[in-house]
Structure formats: C-alpha cells, structure tokens
Coordinates of N, CA, C and O in Angstrom, one line a residue:
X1 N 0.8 -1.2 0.0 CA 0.0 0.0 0.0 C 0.9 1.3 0.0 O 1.7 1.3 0.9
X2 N 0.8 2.1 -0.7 CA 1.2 3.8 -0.6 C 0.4 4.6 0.0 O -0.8 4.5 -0.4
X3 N 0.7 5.5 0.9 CA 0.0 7.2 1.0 C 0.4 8.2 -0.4 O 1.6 8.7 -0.4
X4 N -0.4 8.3 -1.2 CA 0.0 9.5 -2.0 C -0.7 11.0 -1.6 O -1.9 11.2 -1.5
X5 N 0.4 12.2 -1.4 CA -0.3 13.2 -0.7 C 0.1 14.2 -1.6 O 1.2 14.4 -2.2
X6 N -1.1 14.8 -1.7 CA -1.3 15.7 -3.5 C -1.5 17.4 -2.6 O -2.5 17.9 -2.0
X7 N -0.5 17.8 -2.7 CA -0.1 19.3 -2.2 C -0.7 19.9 -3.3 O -0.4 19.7 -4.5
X8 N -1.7 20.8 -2.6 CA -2.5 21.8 -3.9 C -2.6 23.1 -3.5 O -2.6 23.3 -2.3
X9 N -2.7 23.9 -4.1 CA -2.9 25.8 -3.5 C -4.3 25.9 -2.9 O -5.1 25.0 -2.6
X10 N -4.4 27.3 -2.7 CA -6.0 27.5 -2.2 C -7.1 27.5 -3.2 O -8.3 27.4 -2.9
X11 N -6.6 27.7 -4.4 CA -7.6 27.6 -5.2 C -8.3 25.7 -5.6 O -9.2 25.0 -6.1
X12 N -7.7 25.8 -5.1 CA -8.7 23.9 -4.6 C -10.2 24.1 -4.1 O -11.2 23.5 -4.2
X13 N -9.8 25.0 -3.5 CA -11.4 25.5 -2.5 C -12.0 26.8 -3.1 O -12.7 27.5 -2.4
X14 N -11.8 27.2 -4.4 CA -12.6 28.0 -5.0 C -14.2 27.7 -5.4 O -14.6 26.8 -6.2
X15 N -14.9 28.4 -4.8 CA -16.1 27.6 -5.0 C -16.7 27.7 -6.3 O -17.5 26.9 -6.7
X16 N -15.9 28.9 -7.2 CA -16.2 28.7 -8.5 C -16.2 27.8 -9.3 O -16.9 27.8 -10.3
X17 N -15.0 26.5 -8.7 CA -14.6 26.1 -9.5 C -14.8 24.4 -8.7 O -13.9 23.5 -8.9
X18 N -15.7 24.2 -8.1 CA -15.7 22.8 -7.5 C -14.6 21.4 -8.2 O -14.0 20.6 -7.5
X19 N -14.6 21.4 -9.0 CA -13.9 20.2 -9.7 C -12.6 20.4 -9.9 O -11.9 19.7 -10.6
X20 N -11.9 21.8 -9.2 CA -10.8 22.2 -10.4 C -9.5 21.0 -9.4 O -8.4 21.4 -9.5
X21 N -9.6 20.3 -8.9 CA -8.7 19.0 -8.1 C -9.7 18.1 -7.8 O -10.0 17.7 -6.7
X22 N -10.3 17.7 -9.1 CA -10.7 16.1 -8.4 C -10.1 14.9 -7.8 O -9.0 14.5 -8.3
X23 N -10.5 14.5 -7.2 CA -10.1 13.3 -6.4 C -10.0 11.9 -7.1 O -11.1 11.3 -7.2
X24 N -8.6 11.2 -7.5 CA -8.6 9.8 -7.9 C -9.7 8.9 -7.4 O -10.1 8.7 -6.3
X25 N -10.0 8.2 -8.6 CA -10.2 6.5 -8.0 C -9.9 6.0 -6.5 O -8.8 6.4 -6.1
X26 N -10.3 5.4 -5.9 CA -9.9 5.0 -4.9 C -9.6 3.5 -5.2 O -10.1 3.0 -6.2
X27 N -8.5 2.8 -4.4 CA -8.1 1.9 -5.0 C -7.7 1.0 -3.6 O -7.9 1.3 -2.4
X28 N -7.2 -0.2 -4.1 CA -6.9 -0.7 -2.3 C -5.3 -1.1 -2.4 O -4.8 -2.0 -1.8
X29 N -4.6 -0.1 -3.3 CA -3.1 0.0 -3.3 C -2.8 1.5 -2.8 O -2.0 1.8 -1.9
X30 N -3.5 2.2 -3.4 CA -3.3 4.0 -3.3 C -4.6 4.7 -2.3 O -5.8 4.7 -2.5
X31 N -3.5 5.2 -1.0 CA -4.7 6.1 -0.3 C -4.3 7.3 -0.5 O -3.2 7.6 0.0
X32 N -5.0 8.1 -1.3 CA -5.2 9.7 -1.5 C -4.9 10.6 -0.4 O -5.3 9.9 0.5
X33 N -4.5 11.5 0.0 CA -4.7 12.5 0.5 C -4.1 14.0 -0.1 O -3.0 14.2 -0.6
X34 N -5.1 14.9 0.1 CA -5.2 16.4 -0.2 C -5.1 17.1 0.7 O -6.0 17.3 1.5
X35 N -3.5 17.9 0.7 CA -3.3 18.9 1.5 C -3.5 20.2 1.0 O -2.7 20.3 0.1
X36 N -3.9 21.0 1.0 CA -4.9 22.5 0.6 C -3.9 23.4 1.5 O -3.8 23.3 2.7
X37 N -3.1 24.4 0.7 CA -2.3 25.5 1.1 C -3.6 26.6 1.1 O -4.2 27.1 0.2
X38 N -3.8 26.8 2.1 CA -5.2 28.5 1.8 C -3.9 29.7 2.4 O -2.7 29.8 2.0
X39 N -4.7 30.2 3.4 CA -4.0 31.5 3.7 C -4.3 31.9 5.2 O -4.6 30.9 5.9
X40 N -4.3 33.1 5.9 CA -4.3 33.3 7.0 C -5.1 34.6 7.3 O -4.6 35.7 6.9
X41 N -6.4 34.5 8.1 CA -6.6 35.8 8.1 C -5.8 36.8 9.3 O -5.1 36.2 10.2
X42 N -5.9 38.1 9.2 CA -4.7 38.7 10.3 C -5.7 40.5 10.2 O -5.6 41.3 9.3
X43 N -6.6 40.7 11.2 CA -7.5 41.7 11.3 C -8.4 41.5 10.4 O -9.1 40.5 10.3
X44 N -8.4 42.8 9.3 CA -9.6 42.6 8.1 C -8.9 42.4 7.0 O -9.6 42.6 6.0
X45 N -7.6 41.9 6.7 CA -6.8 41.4 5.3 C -6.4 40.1 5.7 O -6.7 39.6 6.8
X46 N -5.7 39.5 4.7 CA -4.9 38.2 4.9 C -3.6 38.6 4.1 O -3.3 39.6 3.4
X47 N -3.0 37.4 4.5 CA -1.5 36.8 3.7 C -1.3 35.3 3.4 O -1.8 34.4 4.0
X48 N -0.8 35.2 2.7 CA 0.2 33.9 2.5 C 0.6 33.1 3.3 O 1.3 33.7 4.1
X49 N 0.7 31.8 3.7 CA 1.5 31.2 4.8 C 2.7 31.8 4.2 O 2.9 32.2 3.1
X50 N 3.7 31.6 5.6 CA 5.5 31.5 5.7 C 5.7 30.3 5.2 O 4.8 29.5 4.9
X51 N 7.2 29.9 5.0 CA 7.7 29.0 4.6 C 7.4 27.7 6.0 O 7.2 26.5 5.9
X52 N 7.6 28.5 7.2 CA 7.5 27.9 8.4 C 6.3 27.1 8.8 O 6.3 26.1 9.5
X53 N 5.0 27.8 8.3 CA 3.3 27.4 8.6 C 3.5 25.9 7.8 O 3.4 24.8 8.3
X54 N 3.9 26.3 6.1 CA 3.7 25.4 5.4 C 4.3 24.4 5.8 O 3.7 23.5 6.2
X55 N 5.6 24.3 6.0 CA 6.4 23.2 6.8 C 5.6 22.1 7.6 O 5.5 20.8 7.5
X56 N 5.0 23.1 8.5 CA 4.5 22.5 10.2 C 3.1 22.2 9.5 O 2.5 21.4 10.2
X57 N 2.6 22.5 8.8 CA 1.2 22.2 8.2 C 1.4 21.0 7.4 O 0.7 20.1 7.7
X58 N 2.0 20.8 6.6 CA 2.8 19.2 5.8 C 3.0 18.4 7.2 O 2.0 17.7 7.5
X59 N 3.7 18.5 7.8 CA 4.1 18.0 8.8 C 3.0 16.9 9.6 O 3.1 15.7 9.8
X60 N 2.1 17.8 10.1 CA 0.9 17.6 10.7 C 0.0 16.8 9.9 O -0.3 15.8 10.3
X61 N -0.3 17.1 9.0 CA -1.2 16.5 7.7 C -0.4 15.1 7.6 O -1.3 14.3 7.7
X62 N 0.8 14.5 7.5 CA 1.4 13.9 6.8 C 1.1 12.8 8.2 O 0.6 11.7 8.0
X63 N 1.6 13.3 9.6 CA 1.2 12.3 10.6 C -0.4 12.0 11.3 O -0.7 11.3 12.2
X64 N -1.2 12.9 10.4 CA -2.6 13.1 10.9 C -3.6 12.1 9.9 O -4.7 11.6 10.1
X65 N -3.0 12.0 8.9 CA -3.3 11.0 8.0 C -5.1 11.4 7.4 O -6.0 10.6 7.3
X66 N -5.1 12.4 7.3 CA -7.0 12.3 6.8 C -7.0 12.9 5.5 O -6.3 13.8 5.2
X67 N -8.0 12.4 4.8 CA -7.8 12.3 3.3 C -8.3 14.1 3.0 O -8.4 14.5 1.9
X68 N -8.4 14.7 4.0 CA -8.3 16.3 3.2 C -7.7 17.5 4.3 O -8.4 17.8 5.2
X69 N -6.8 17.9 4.0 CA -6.5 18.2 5.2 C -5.4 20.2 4.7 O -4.5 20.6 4.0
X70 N -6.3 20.8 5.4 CA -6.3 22.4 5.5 C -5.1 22.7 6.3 O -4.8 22.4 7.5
X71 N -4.3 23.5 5.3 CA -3.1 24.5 6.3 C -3.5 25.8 5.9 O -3.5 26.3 4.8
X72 N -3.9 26.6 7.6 CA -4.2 27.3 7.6 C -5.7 27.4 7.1 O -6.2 26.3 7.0
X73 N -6.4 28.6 6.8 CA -7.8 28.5 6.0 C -8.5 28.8 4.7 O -7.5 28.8 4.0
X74 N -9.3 28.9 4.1 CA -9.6 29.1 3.0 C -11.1 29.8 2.9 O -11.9 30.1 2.0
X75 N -10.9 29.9 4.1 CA -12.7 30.7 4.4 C -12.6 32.2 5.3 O -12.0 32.1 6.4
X76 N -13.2 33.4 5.0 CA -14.0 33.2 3.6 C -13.2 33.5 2.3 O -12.3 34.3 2.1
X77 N -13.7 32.7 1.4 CA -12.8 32.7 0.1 C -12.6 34.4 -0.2 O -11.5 34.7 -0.4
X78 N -13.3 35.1 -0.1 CA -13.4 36.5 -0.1 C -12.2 37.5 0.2 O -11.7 38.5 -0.4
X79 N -12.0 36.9 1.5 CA -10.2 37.3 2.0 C -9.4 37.3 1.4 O -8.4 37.9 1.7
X80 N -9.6 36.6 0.2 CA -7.9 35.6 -0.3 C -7.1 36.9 -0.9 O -7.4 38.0 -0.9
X81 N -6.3 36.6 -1.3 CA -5.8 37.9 -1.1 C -4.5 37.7 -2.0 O -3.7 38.6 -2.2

C-alpha cells in the first residue's frame, strides 16, 4: 500500500470552480490525501502562509493522515488575497 499526498494551492477550495482538483479512484493499493495551502486571516486582510506554517502544516497532515487536510484557512474565500 502507498499514501500519496497531493499538495494543492487555495484555489482547490474555489467555490467557482468545484472540480478544479478532483479526487482519484480509490483503489486498495493508493490512499489519497489532499493537502490545501489557503491562507491566513490577520484583522480585516490576509496573507500567505511563511515558509514555516507550510512546513508544520505538511508535517501535521502527513502524521494526521486524513484524506483532506487544511493548512491554515480558505474561508472566507473572499479574504484571499
């Protein structure tokens, strides 16, 4: 068996665009997981994660093992910035 983990941007969670990272087949060799880079809100703007967030957010995802997994947020998409 493999974990394959599919590092994607925030626009994964564009609601415009539901399908724009669909999800493989499921198979009983390959377990999927989708790690979603969004962003961070900080008052009434946002930014980018650091190199640091994303790190520790892979990190966590990677030992947390769940087939979709958010560093940082993506809501509301409106922020994104």
């Amino acid at each position: 068996p493999v974990d394959m983990f599919h590092v994607v941007g925030s626009a994964a969670r564009d609601p415009s665009n539901p399908d724009l990272w669909p999800q493989p087949e499921a198979n009983s060799i390959v377990t999927y997981h989708q790690i979603i880079l969004g962003f961070v809100l900080e008052g009434e703007s946002s930014r980018w994660l650091t190199h640091q967030e994303i790190s520790e957010g892979l990190l966590e995802a990677i030992h947390r093992r769940h087939n979709k997994h958010i560093v940082g947020t993506v809501r509301p998409w409106s922020a994104r910035t």
